[in-house]
Tab-separated table of C-alpha atoms in Angstrom:
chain	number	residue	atom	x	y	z
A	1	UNK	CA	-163.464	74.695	184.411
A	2	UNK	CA	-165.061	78.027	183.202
A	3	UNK	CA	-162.941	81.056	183.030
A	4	UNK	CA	-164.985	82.880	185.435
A	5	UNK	CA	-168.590	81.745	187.413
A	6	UNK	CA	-170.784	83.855	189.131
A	7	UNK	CA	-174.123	82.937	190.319
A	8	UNK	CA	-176.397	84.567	188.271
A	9	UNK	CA	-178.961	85.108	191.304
A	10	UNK	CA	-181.431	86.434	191.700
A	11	UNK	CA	-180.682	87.374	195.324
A	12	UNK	CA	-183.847	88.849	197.110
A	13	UNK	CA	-182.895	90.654	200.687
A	14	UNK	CA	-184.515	93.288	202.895
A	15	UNK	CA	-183.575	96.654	202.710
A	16	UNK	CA	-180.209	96.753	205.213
A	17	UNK	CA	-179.005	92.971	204.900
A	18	UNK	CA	-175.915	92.320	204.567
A	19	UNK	CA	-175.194	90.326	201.427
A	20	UNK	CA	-172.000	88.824	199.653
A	21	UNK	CA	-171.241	87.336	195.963
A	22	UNK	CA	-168.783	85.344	195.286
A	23	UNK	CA	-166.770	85.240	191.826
A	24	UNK	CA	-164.280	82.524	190.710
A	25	UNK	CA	-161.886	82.028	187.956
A	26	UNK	CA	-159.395	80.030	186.694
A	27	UNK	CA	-156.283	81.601	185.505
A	28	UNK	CA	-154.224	81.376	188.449
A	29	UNK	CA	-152.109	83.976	186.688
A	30	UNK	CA	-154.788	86.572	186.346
A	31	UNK	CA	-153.158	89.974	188.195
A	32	UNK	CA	-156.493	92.558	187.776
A	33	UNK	CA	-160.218	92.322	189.462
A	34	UNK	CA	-162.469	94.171	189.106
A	35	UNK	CA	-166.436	94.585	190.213
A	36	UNK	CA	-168.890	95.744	187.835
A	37	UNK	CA	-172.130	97.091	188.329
A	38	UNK	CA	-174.594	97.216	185.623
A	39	UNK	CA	-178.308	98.777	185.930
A	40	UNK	CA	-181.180	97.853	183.807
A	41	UNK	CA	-180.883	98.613	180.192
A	42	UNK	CA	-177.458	100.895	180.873
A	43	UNK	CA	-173.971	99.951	180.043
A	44	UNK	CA	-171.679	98.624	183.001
A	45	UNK	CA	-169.918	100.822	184.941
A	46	UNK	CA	-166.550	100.279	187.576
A	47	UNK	CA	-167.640	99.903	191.227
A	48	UNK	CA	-164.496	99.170	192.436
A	49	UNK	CA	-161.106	97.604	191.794
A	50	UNK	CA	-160.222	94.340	194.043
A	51	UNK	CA	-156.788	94.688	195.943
A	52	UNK	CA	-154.616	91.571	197.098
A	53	UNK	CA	-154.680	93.009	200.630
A	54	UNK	CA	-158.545	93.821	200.120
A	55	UNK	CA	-160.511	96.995	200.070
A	56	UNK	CA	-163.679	99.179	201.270
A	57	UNK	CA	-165.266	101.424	199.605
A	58	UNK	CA	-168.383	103.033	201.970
A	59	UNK	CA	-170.292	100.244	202.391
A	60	UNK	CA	-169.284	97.668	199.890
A	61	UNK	CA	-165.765	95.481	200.621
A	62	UNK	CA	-164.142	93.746	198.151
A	63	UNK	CA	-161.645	90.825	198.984
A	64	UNK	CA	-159.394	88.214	196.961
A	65	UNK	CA	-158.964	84.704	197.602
A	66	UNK	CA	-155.646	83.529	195.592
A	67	UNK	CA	-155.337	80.313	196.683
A	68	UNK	CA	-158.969	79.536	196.199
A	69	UNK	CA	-159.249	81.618	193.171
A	70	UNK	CA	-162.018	83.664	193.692
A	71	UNK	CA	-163.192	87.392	194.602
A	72	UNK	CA	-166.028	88.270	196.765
A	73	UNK	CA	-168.342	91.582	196.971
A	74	UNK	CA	-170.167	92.642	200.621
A	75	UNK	CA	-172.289	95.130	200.838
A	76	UNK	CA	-173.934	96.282	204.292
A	77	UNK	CA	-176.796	97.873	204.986
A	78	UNK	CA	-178.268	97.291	201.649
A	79	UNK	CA	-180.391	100.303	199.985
A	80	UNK	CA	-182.847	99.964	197.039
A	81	UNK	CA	-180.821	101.763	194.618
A	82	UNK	CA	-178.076	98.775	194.781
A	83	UNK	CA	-180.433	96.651	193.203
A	84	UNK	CA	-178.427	95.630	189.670
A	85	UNK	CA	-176.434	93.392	188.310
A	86	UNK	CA	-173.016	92.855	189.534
A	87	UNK	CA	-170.201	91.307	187.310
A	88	UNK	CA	-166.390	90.378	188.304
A	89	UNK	CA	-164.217	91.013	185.799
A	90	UNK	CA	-160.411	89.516	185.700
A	91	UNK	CA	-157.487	89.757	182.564
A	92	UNK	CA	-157.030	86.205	181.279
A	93	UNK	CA	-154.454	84.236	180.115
A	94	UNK	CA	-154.090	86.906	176.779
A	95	UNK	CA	-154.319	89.432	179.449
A	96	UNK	CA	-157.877	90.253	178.010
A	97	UNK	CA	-160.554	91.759	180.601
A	98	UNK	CA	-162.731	88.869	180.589
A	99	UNK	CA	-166.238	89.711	182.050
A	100	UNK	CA	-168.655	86.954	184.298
A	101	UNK	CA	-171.847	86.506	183.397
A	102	UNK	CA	-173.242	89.129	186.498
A	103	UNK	CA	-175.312	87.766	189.963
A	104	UNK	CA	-178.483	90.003	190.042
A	105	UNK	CA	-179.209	91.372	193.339
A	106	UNK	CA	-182.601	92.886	194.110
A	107	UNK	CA	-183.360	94.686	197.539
A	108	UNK	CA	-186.464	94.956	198.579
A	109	UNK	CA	-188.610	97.489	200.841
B	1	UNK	CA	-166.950	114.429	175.926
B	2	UNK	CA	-164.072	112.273	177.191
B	3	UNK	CA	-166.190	109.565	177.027
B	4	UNK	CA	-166.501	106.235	174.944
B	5	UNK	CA	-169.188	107.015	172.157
B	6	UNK	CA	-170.925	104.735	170.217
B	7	UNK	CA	-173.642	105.494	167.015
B	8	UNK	CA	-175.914	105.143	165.772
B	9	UNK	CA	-177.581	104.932	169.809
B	10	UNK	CA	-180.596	102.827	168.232
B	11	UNK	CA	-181.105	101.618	164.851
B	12	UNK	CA	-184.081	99.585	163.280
B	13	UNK	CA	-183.306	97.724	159.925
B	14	UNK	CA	-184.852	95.179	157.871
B	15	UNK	CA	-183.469	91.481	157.764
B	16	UNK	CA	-181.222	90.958	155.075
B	17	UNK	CA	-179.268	94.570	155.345
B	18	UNK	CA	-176.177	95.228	156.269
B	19	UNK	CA	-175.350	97.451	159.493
B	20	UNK	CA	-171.988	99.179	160.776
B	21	UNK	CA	-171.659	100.127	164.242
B	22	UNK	CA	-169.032	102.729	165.187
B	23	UNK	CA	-167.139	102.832	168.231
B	24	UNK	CA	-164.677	106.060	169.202
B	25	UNK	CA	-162.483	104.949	172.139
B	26	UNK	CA	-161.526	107.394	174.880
B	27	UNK	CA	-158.206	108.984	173.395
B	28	UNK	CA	-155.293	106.932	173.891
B	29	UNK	CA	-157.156	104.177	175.072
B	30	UNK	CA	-155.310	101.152	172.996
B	31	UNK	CA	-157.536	98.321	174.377
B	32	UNK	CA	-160.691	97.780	172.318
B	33	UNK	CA	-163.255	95.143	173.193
B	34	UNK	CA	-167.000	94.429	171.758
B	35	UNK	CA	-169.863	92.922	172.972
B	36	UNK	CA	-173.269	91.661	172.427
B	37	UNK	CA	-176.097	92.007	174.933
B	38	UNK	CA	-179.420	90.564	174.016
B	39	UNK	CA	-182.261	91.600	176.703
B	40	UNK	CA	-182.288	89.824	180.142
B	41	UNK	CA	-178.872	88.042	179.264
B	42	UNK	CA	-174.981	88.493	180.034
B	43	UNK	CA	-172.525	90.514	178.262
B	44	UNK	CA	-170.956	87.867	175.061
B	45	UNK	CA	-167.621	88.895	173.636
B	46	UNK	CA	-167.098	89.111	170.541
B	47	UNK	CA	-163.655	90.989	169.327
B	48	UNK	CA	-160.700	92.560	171.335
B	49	UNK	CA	-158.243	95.101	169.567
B	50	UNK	CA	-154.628	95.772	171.079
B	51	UNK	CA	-154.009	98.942	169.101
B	52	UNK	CA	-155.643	97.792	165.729
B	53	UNK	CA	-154.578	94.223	165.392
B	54	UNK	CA	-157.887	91.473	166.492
B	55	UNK	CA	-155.904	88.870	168.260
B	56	UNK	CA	-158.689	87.173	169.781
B	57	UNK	CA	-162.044	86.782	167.370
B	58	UNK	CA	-163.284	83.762	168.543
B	59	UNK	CA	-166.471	85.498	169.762
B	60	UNK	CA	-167.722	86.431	166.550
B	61	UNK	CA	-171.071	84.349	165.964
B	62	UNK	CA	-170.147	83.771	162.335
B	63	UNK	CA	-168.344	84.839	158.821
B	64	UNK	CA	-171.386	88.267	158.807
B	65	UNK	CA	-169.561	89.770	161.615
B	66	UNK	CA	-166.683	91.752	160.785
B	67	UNK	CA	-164.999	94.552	162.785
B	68	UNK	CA	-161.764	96.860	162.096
B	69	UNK	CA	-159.905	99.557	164.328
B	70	UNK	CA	-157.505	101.920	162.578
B	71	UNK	CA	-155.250	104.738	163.603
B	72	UNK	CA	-155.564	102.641	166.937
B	73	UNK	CA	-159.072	104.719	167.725
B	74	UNK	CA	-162.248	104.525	165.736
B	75	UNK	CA	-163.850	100.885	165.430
B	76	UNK	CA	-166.458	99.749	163.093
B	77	UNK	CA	-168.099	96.606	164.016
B	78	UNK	CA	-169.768	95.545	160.893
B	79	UNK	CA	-173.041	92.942	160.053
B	80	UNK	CA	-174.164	91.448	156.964
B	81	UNK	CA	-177.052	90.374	155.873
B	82	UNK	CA	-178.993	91.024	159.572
B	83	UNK	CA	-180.833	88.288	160.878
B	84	UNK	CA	-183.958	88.809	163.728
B	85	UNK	CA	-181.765	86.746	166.118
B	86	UNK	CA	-178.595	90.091	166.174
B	87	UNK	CA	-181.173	92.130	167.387
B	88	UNK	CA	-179.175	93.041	170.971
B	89	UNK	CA	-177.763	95.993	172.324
B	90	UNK	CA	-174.105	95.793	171.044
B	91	UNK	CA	-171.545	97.572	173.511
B	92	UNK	CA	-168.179	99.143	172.809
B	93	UNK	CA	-165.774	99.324	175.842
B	94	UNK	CA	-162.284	100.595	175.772
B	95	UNK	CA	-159.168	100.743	178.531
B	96	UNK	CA	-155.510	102.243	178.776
B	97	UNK	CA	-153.694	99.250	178.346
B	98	UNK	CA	-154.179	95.572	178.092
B	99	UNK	CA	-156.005	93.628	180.334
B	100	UNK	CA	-154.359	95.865	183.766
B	101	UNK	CA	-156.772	98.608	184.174
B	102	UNK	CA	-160.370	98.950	184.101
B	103	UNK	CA	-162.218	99.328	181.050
B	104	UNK	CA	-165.166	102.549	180.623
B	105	UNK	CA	-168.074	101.588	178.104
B	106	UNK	CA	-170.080	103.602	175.565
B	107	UNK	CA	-173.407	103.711	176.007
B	108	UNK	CA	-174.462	100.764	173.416
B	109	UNK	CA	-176.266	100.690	170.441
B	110	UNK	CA	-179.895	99.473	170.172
B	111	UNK	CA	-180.165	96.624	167.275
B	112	UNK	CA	-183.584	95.929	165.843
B	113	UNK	CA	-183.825	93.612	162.780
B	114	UNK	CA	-187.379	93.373	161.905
């Protein structure tokens, strides 16, 4: 099994759907999550941190799934300016941020 | 700035030459991590510092890829002999500690071996 796999997209939605990535890994271990946005030709930058008990931030949730190993990312009401490229990012077994390859999202008038 | 920064932000250089990269963590930042980005693709790692010891190189491509951290701060991420396929945008990212809080990147630098 991969450390982490994300599907790399891309997903294509109306402006205000409602759409959700998921992200799965495979150190059961692994205590940090993260969600990553990255916009064309700029550097990544922290959207949000994921939270056992799972968190909101505006319109974008993020949950964890221990037991199935995975994180997921919602966002509602989608707006063009989401369009990017989302990674998850978890600490491995060397407790190294280990980054997935990113699911592209593109919203669309 | 509190920043990461990275230089040179772009460089062109001829196939064959070597490059250096230089990465300056946010202060106190002991986690160092580099990685390659070629256009349309995924972030590859390549090298993670704790402090300035490498225990994990097993990205590097191959023996022309080098990198160093001292006075756990300033990184150099070094190439030899450049070939057309390291042209990428190579990105320095640092965080507080290892592997528990989120990591802030520099804004890349722009490789083009012609």
């Amino acid at each position: 099994r991969k450390e982490v796999e994300q599907d790399p997209g891309p997903f294509n939605v109306p402006e205000g759907a409602t759409v959700a990535f998921n992200c799965t890994y495979s150190n059961s271990a692994s205590q940090s999550f993260f969600w990553y946005r990255q916009d064309c030709r700029k550097e990544p930058k922290l959207l949000m941190s994921v939270y056992s008990s799972g968190n909101e931030d505006g319109r974008f949730t993020a949950q964890l799934n221990r037991a199935s190993q995975y994180i997921s990312l919602l966002i509602r009401d989608s707006k063009l300016s989401d369009s990017a490229t989302y990674l998850c990012v978890f600490n491995n077994a060397g407790n190294m941020l280990t980054f997935g390859g990113g699911t592209r999202l593109m919203v669309k008038p | 700035g509190a920043g990461v920064s990275q230089s040179p932000s772009n460089k062109v250089t001829e196939k064959g030459k070597d490059v250096e990269l230089r990465c300056d963590p946010i202060s106190g930042h002991t986690a160092l991590y580099w990685y390659r980005q070629r256009l349309g693709q995924g972030l590859e790692f390549l090298i993670y510092f704790q402090g300035n010891s490498a225990p994990d190189k097993s990205g590097l491509p191959s023996d022309r890829f080098s990198a160093e951290r001292t006075g756990e701060s300033v990184s150099t991420l070094t190439i030899q002999r450049t070939q057309q396929e390291d042209s990428a945008v190579y990105l320095c990212a640092s965080s507080k500690d290892f592997g528990f809080t989120e990591a802030f990147f520099g804004q890349g630098t722009r490789l083009t071996v012609v």
